[in-house]
Structure formats: structure tokens, C-alpha cells
Coordinates of C-alpha atoms in Angstrom, one line a residue:
M1 CA 0.0 0.0 0.0
K2 CA 2.8 2.4 0.9
I3 CA 4.5 1.6 -2.4
F4 CA 1.2 2.4 -4.3
N5 CA 0.9 5.7 -2.4
I6 CA 4.5 6.7 -3.2
F7 CA 3.9 5.8 -6.8
L8 CA 0.7 7.9 -6.9
I9 CA 2.3 10.9 -5.3
S10 CA 5.2 10.7 -7.8
I11 CA 2.8 10.8 -10.7
L12 CA 1.0 13.8 -9.3
I13 CA 4.2 15.7 -8.7
S14 CA 5.5 14.8 -12.2
N15 CA 2.3 16.0 -13.8
S16 CA 2.4 19.2 -11.8
L17 CA 6.0 19.9 -12.9
V18 CA 5.1 19.2 -16.5
A19 CA 2.1 21.5 -16.4
Q20 CA 4.3 24.2 -14.8
T21 CA 6.9 23.8 -17.5
E22 CA 4.3 24.0 -20.2
S23 CA 2.8 27.1 -18.5
D24 CA 6.2 28.7 -18.2
S25 CA 7.1 28.0 -21.8
I26 CA 3.8 29.5 -22.9
T27 CA 4.1 32.7 -20.9
C28 CA 7.7 33.3 -21.9
L29 CA 8.4 34.4 -25.4
N30 CA 11.7 33.4 -27.0
L31 CA 13.6 35.4 -29.6
D32 CA 11.9 33.4 -32.3
K33 CA 8.4 34.5 -31.3
I34 CA 9.5 38.1 -30.7
A35 CA 11.0 38.3 -34.2
Q36 CA 7.8 36.7 -35.6
I37 CA 5.7 39.4 -34.0
N38 CA 7.9 42.2 -35.4
Q39 CA 8.1 40.9 -38.9
G40 CA 4.4 41.1 -39.3
E41 CA 1.9 38.9 -41.1
S42 CA 0.6 38.0 -44.5
Y43 CA -3.0 39.0 -45.4
V44 CA -5.5 39.5 -48.2
T45 CA -8.2 42.2 -48.1
F46 CA -11.8 41.8 -49.3
P47 CA -13.0 43.7 -52.3
F48 CA -14.9 46.3 -50.3
D49 CA -13.7 49.0 -47.9
I50 CA -14.8 52.3 -46.4
G51 CA -12.8 55.5 -47.3
N52 CA -11.0 57.2 -50.1
L53 CA -8.7 54.4 -51.2
E54 CA -8.8 53.6 -54.9
P55 CA -11.3 50.8 -55.7
L56 CA -9.5 47.5 -55.3
I57 CA -10.3 43.8 -56.0
F58 CA -7.8 43.0 -53.2
E59 CA -4.6 44.0 -51.6
A60 CA -2.2 41.2 -50.6
N61 CA 0.8 41.2 -48.4
V62 CA 3.1 38.2 -48.9
S63 CA 5.7 38.3 -46.1
P64 CA 7.5 34.9 -45.5
S65 CA 10.4 34.9 -43.1
F66 CA 13.7 32.9 -43.2
K67 CA 15.6 32.7 -40.0
I68 CA 19.4 32.7 -39.8
R69 CA 20.9 31.6 -36.5
E70 CA 23.5 29.3 -35.0
R71 CA 21.2 27.6 -32.4
K72 CA 17.6 27.7 -31.5
D73 CA 18.4 29.4 -28.1
S74 CA 20.9 32.0 -29.6
R75 CA 20.7 35.6 -28.4
L76 CA 21.5 36.8 -31.9
M77 CA 19.4 36.0 -34.9
A78 CA 18.9 37.4 -38.5
V79 CA 15.6 37.2 -40.4
F80 CA 15.4 37.6 -44.2
T81 CA 11.9 38.6 -45.5
P82 CA 11.3 39.0 -49.2
Q83 CA 8.1 41.0 -48.7
I84 CA 5.8 41.9 -51.6
I85 CA 2.6 44.0 -51.5
I86 CA 0.2 43.6 -54.4
R87 CA -2.9 45.6 -55.3
M88 CA -5.3 44.5 -58.0
F89 CA -7.4 47.5 -59.1
D90 CA -11.1 47.4 -59.8
E91 CA -10.6 48.7 -63.3
Y92 CA -10.9 47.4 -66.9
S93 CA -8.9 44.1 -67.1
N94 CA -8.3 44.3 -63.3
P95 CA -4.6 45.4 -63.6
V96 CA -2.0 44.8 -60.9
K97 CA -0.1 48.1 -60.9
T98 CA 3.5 48.5 -59.7
P99 CA 3.8 46.0 -56.8
S100 CA 5.8 47.0 -53.8
Y101 CA 9.0 44.9 -53.6
M102 CA 10.3 45.2 -50.0
P103 CA 13.1 42.7 -49.3
Q104 CA 14.7 43.2 -45.9
L105 CA 17.3 41.8 -43.5
T106 CA 16.7 42.2 -39.8
F107 CA 19.1 41.4 -37.0
Y108 CA 17.8 40.8 -33.4
F109 CA 19.8 40.7 -30.2
L110 CA 18.1 39.5 -27.0
L111 CA 19.1 41.3 -23.8
G112 CA 19.0 40.1 -20.2
N113 CA 17.8 36.7 -18.8
K114 CA 16.4 34.6 -21.6
D115 CA 14.2 32.6 -19.1
L116 CA 12.3 35.7 -17.7
P117 CA 8.8 36.5 -19.2
N118 CA 9.8 40.2 -19.5
K119 CA 12.3 40.7 -22.3
Q120 CA 14.1 43.5 -24.1
T121 CA 15.3 43.1 -27.7
L122 CA 17.4 45.3 -29.9
F123 CA 17.0 45.2 -33.7
G124 CA 18.4 46.7 -36.8
K125 CA 17.1 46.4 -40.3
I126 CA 18.4 47.2 -43.8
A127 CA 15.7 47.2 -46.5
H128 CA 14.8 48.1 -50.0
H129 CA 11.5 49.5 -51.4
S130 CA 10.8 49.7 -55.1
N131 CA 8.1 49.1 -57.7
G132 CA 10.1 47.4 -60.5
Q133 CA 9.4 50.1 -63.1
D134 CA 11.9 52.2 -65.2
G135 CA 9.7 54.9 -66.7
N136 CA 9.9 58.6 -66.1
F137 CA 8.9 59.7 -62.6
Y138 CA 6.6 62.4 -64.0
T139 CA 4.2 62.4 -67.0
E140 CA 4.3 65.1 -69.7
N141 CA 1.7 67.1 -67.7
G142 CA 4.0 67.1 -64.6
D143 CA 2.0 64.6 -62.6
V144 CA 3.5 61.7 -60.9
N145 CA 3.6 58.7 -63.3
L146 CA 1.5 56.1 -61.4
D147 CA 1.6 53.6 -64.3
T148 CA 5.3 53.2 -65.2
G149 CA 7.1 55.7 -63.1
S150 CA 10.2 54.5 -61.3
F151 CA 10.2 54.4 -57.5
S152 CA 13.1 53.2 -55.4
T153 CA 14.6 53.8 -52.0
N154 CA 16.8 52.0 -49.5
Y155 CA 16.7 52.5 -45.7
L156 CA 17.9 51.6 -42.3
E157 CA 15.8 51.0 -39.2
F158 CA 17.0 50.8 -35.6
G159 CA 14.9 50.2 -32.5
F160 CA 13.9 48.0 -29.5
L161 CA 11.1 45.7 -28.5
K162 CA 9.9 45.2 -24.9
S163 CA 7.8 42.1 -24.4
S164 CA 5.9 40.9 -21.3
F165 CA 3.0 38.6 -20.3
S166 CA 0.0 39.9 -18.4
N167 CA -1.4 37.2 -15.9
Q168 CA -4.5 39.4 -15.4
L169 CA -5.4 39.6 -19.1
K170 CA -3.8 36.3 -20.1
A171 CA -2.2 38.1 -23.0
F172 CA 1.2 39.0 -24.4
K173 CA 2.1 42.6 -24.8
T174 CA 5.0 44.1 -26.9
I175 CA 6.0 47.7 -27.3
K176 CA 8.2 48.8 -30.2
S177 CA 9.9 52.0 -30.9
S178 CA 12.3 52.6 -33.8
I179 CA 13.8 55.2 -36.1
E180 CA 13.7 54.7 -39.9
I181 CA 16.4 56.5 -42.0
H182 CA 16.5 56.9 -45.8
P183 CA 19.8 58.5 -46.8
K184 CA 19.4 60.8 -49.7
E185 CA 22.1 59.0 -51.6
W186 CA 19.9 55.8 -51.4
M187 CA 16.8 57.4 -52.8
L188 CA 15.7 58.6 -56.2
K189 CA 16.4 62.3 -56.5
E190 CA 12.8 62.9 -57.5
L191 CA 11.7 61.7 -54.0
H192 CA 13.8 64.4 -52.2
G193 CA 11.5 66.8 -50.4
Q194 CA 8.3 64.9 -50.9
Y195 CA 9.0 61.4 -49.5
S196 CA 10.0 61.3 -45.9
G197 CA 13.5 60.0 -45.2
L198 CA 13.3 60.2 -41.3
R199 CA 10.5 58.5 -39.5
W200 CA 9.7 57.6 -35.9
H201 CA 7.6 54.4 -35.4
N202 CA 5.9 53.5 -32.2
T203 CA 3.8 50.3 -32.0
F204 CA 1.8 48.4 -29.4
F205 CA 1.0 44.7 -29.9
A206 CA -1.3 42.6 -27.8
Y207 CA -2.1 38.9 -28.3
K208 CA -4.7 37.0 -26.2
L209 CA -4.1 33.3 -26.7
P210 CA -5.8 30.2 -25.3
M211 CA -3.6 28.2 -22.9
K212 CA -3.1 24.9 -24.8
S213 CA -2.3 21.6 -23.0
N214 CA -2.7 17.9 -23.7
D215 CA -5.8 17.8 -21.6
T216 CA -7.6 20.6 -23.4
N217 CA -10.0 19.7 -26.2
R218 CA -9.5 22.0 -29.2
K219 CA -13.3 22.6 -29.5
E220 CA -13.3 24.0 -25.9
Q221 CA -10.6 26.6 -26.6
K222 CA -11.5 30.2 -27.0
A223 CA -10.7 32.0 -30.3
N224 CA -7.6 34.1 -30.6
F225 CA -7.6 37.9 -30.5
S226 CA -4.8 40.3 -31.3
L227 CA -4.4 44.1 -31.6
K228 CA -1.8 46.3 -33.3
A229 CA -1.8 50.0 -32.8
E230 CA 0.9 51.9 -34.7
T231 CA 1.9 55.6 -35.2
T232 CA 4.5 57.0 -37.5
W233 CA 5.7 60.6 -37.4
M234 CA 7.7 62.0 -40.3
F235 CA 10.3 64.5 -39.1
D236 CA 12.2 65.8 -42.1
N237 CA 11.5 68.6 -44.5
I238 CA 8.7 67.3 -46.6
N239 CA 6.2 69.1 -48.9
D240 CA 7.0 72.3 -47.0
W241 CA 4.8 71.1 -44.1
K242 CA 5.0 72.9 -40.8
T243 CA 6.8 71.1 -37.9
F244 CA 3.6 70.0 -36.2
D245 CA 1.4 69.5 -39.3
L246 CA -0.9 66.5 -38.8
N247 CA -0.1 65.4 -42.3
R248 CA 3.1 64.1 -40.9
L249 CA 1.2 61.6 -38.7
N250 CA 0.3 58.1 -39.9
L251 CA -2.1 56.0 -37.8
N252 CA -2.7 52.2 -38.2
L253 CA -5.0 50.1 -36.1
V254 CA -5.6 46.4 -36.8
V255 CA -7.9 44.0 -34.8
Y256 CA -7.5 40.3 -35.6
Y257 CA -10.0 37.5 -34.7
H258 CA -9.2 33.8 -35.1
P259 CA -12.4 31.7 -35.0
K260 CA -12.5 28.1 -33.9
F261 CA -13.4 26.7 -37.3
L262 CA -10.3 28.0 -39.0
E263 CA -6.8 26.6 -38.5
D264 CA -4.1 28.9 -39.9
I265 CA -6.0 32.1 -40.8
G266 CA -8.5 34.5 -39.2
F267 CA -10.3 37.7 -39.9
F268 CA -9.1 41.3 -39.4
V269 CA -10.4 44.8 -39.6
Q270 CA -8.0 47.7 -40.2
F271 CA -8.2 51.4 -39.9
Y272 CA -5.5 53.4 -41.6
H273 CA -5.0 57.1 -41.9
G274 CA -2.0 58.8 -43.5
M275 CA 0.4 58.7 -46.4
D276 CA -0.2 55.8 -48.8
Y277 CA 2.6 53.2 -48.3
Y278 CA 2.2 51.6 -51.8
N279 CA 5.4 52.8 -53.5
I280 CA 4.8 55.6 -56.0
Y281 CA 1.3 56.3 -54.6
F282 CA 2.9 57.9 -51.6
Q283 CA 1.5 61.3 -52.4
H284 CA -2.0 60.1 -51.7
Q285 CA -3.4 60.8 -48.2
I286 CA -5.8 58.0 -47.4
S287 CA -8.3 57.2 -44.7
T288 CA -9.8 53.8 -44.9
I289 CA -11.4 50.9 -43.0
R290 CA -10.7 47.5 -44.6
F291 CA -11.6 43.9 -43.9
G292 CA -9.8 40.7 -44.9
I293 CA -8.1 37.4 -43.9
M294 CA -4.8 37.2 -42.2
T295 CA -2.3 34.5 -41.2
E296 CA -2.1 33.6 -37.5
V297 CA 0.7 35.7 -36.1
L298 CA 1.6 33.8 -32.9
R299 CA 1.4 30.1 -32.3
F300 CA 2.8 27.7 -29.8

């Protein structure tokens, strides 16, 4: 009888330790997950929106990530992302005009204790943004050539990420702040003075995830929610705007919902206000609410 009791107690202790380990691993983001959050997600919008964006059949962001590191637990990691943004316009023949090609290489360095739930990460990025066209930047009328005009810039971005887990909300939180620099020598001369080469980004991410375990039935798990709120302020001399002109401010808010009946994707709604980010369309000031499907950003 004593042997049976000892055996039973051993099993209970072992299960408790395993559960604790699983919980700790869930509530503690590693560098892999932190980079995954920062690199963003792939999405496709639905063919309807609210606002002043040109009528589109869809906008698609294809953003796969390829990790470069020595070991899985390394403090230093690089991520290569050959990002492409495509818009199909709701016009005759549904043209796909001047996609945004945005390949980028990002380096991450994890600070402090790797086993703590609260983490600070430094990152640096070198990136390219172009539309693959070689036509004149302006038309004969002096307007920006949206059809075949060349757009190209290269830039650097430096910043930090602060990640934590809220036991009260059962959610991950990440705060990001970074500076984006486009040296004039790396930009088309036609962009000087009208395309911002100095930007300050601030982003708040929140991810509410179900706590998965071997004893939890998938049908009983709650759906995933996530939130991204982002601001960008353009500092340099652009379009002769005043120092505190609100045209310098870009706002982006995305709410993501992952229903139980979908495995790898979910639905999102986005509010965006500011300068158009689609290459040579940058002169357009847009305010829009859009809907679509998005890949799951964070998974364990």
C-alpha cells in the first residue's frame, strides 16, 4: 500500500512539474516569437472598404520569413523577409499596378535573462522598397507617373522591443519604438523633399491566446484575438509642411480574430490614416477601413 501511495504521489508531482513547465514555456516568449511578431503577417483584403482608397479587388501582403541563426536558443538572430505588397485594381482588365517589392534583412539581439517573461530586444534592419518600373517619374503634364514611373529607396531602421506577459489579461504585450532613415544617396532624387526620409515608429502589440495543453480539447478553446496600434511621425522637410502639421502623422489600427473553425487564418479589420505606403502612390493621403483574412501571427 505504501508503495502504491508513493507511486501515486510521484505521478501527481511529475504532472504538476510538466504542467508548470508548459505554462512557463507559454508565458515566456523566446527570440523566435519576438521576431515573428515584429516581422508582421501575410494578409488578403476583401473587395470592399470604407474610405477614399482607390477601388480594389484586393490588396495582398506576402511576407514569409527565413531565420538565420547558430542555435535555437541563440541571443543573436537574423531574419530575411522578401516582402511583396500587391494591389489588384477594380478597373478594366483588373490590372496589378507596380507592386511594392520590399526585401529586408533584420538582426535581433536579446538582452538580459532569456528565461524571464519580460524581455528587451534590440533590432536593426536594412531594407529596399521599389516598384520594379523604369519609366519617367513624371508624366508630360507634370503629374507623378503612377503607371510606369520608377520608385526606389533603401533605408535603415534601428529600435527596440519590450515584451511581457499579463497574468491578469492572459495576454502577451509588446511595445516597439524605432527610427527609420532613408539616406538621400539611397533614394531617387525625385523623392527628395516629398518622400519622408526620417520616420519615428511606435507600435503596441497585444495577443490574447488560449492556454493549450494535452488535456484541453481543441473545441473547448476560445478564439484568438490580437491588436496592433501603430503611429509614424515624419520628421524631415517634406512638402513644406510645418513642424507640427498633422499630415506628418500616420495611424494604423488592426484588430484580428481567429475563430475556432479556421486553423491557420483569421479575420481582421484595419483602420489606416496617413500617407499611402504603396510605393509611387505615396502622395495620396488616405483614410480607410478595410476587412480581410490574415495568417495567424503567434502560435505555440
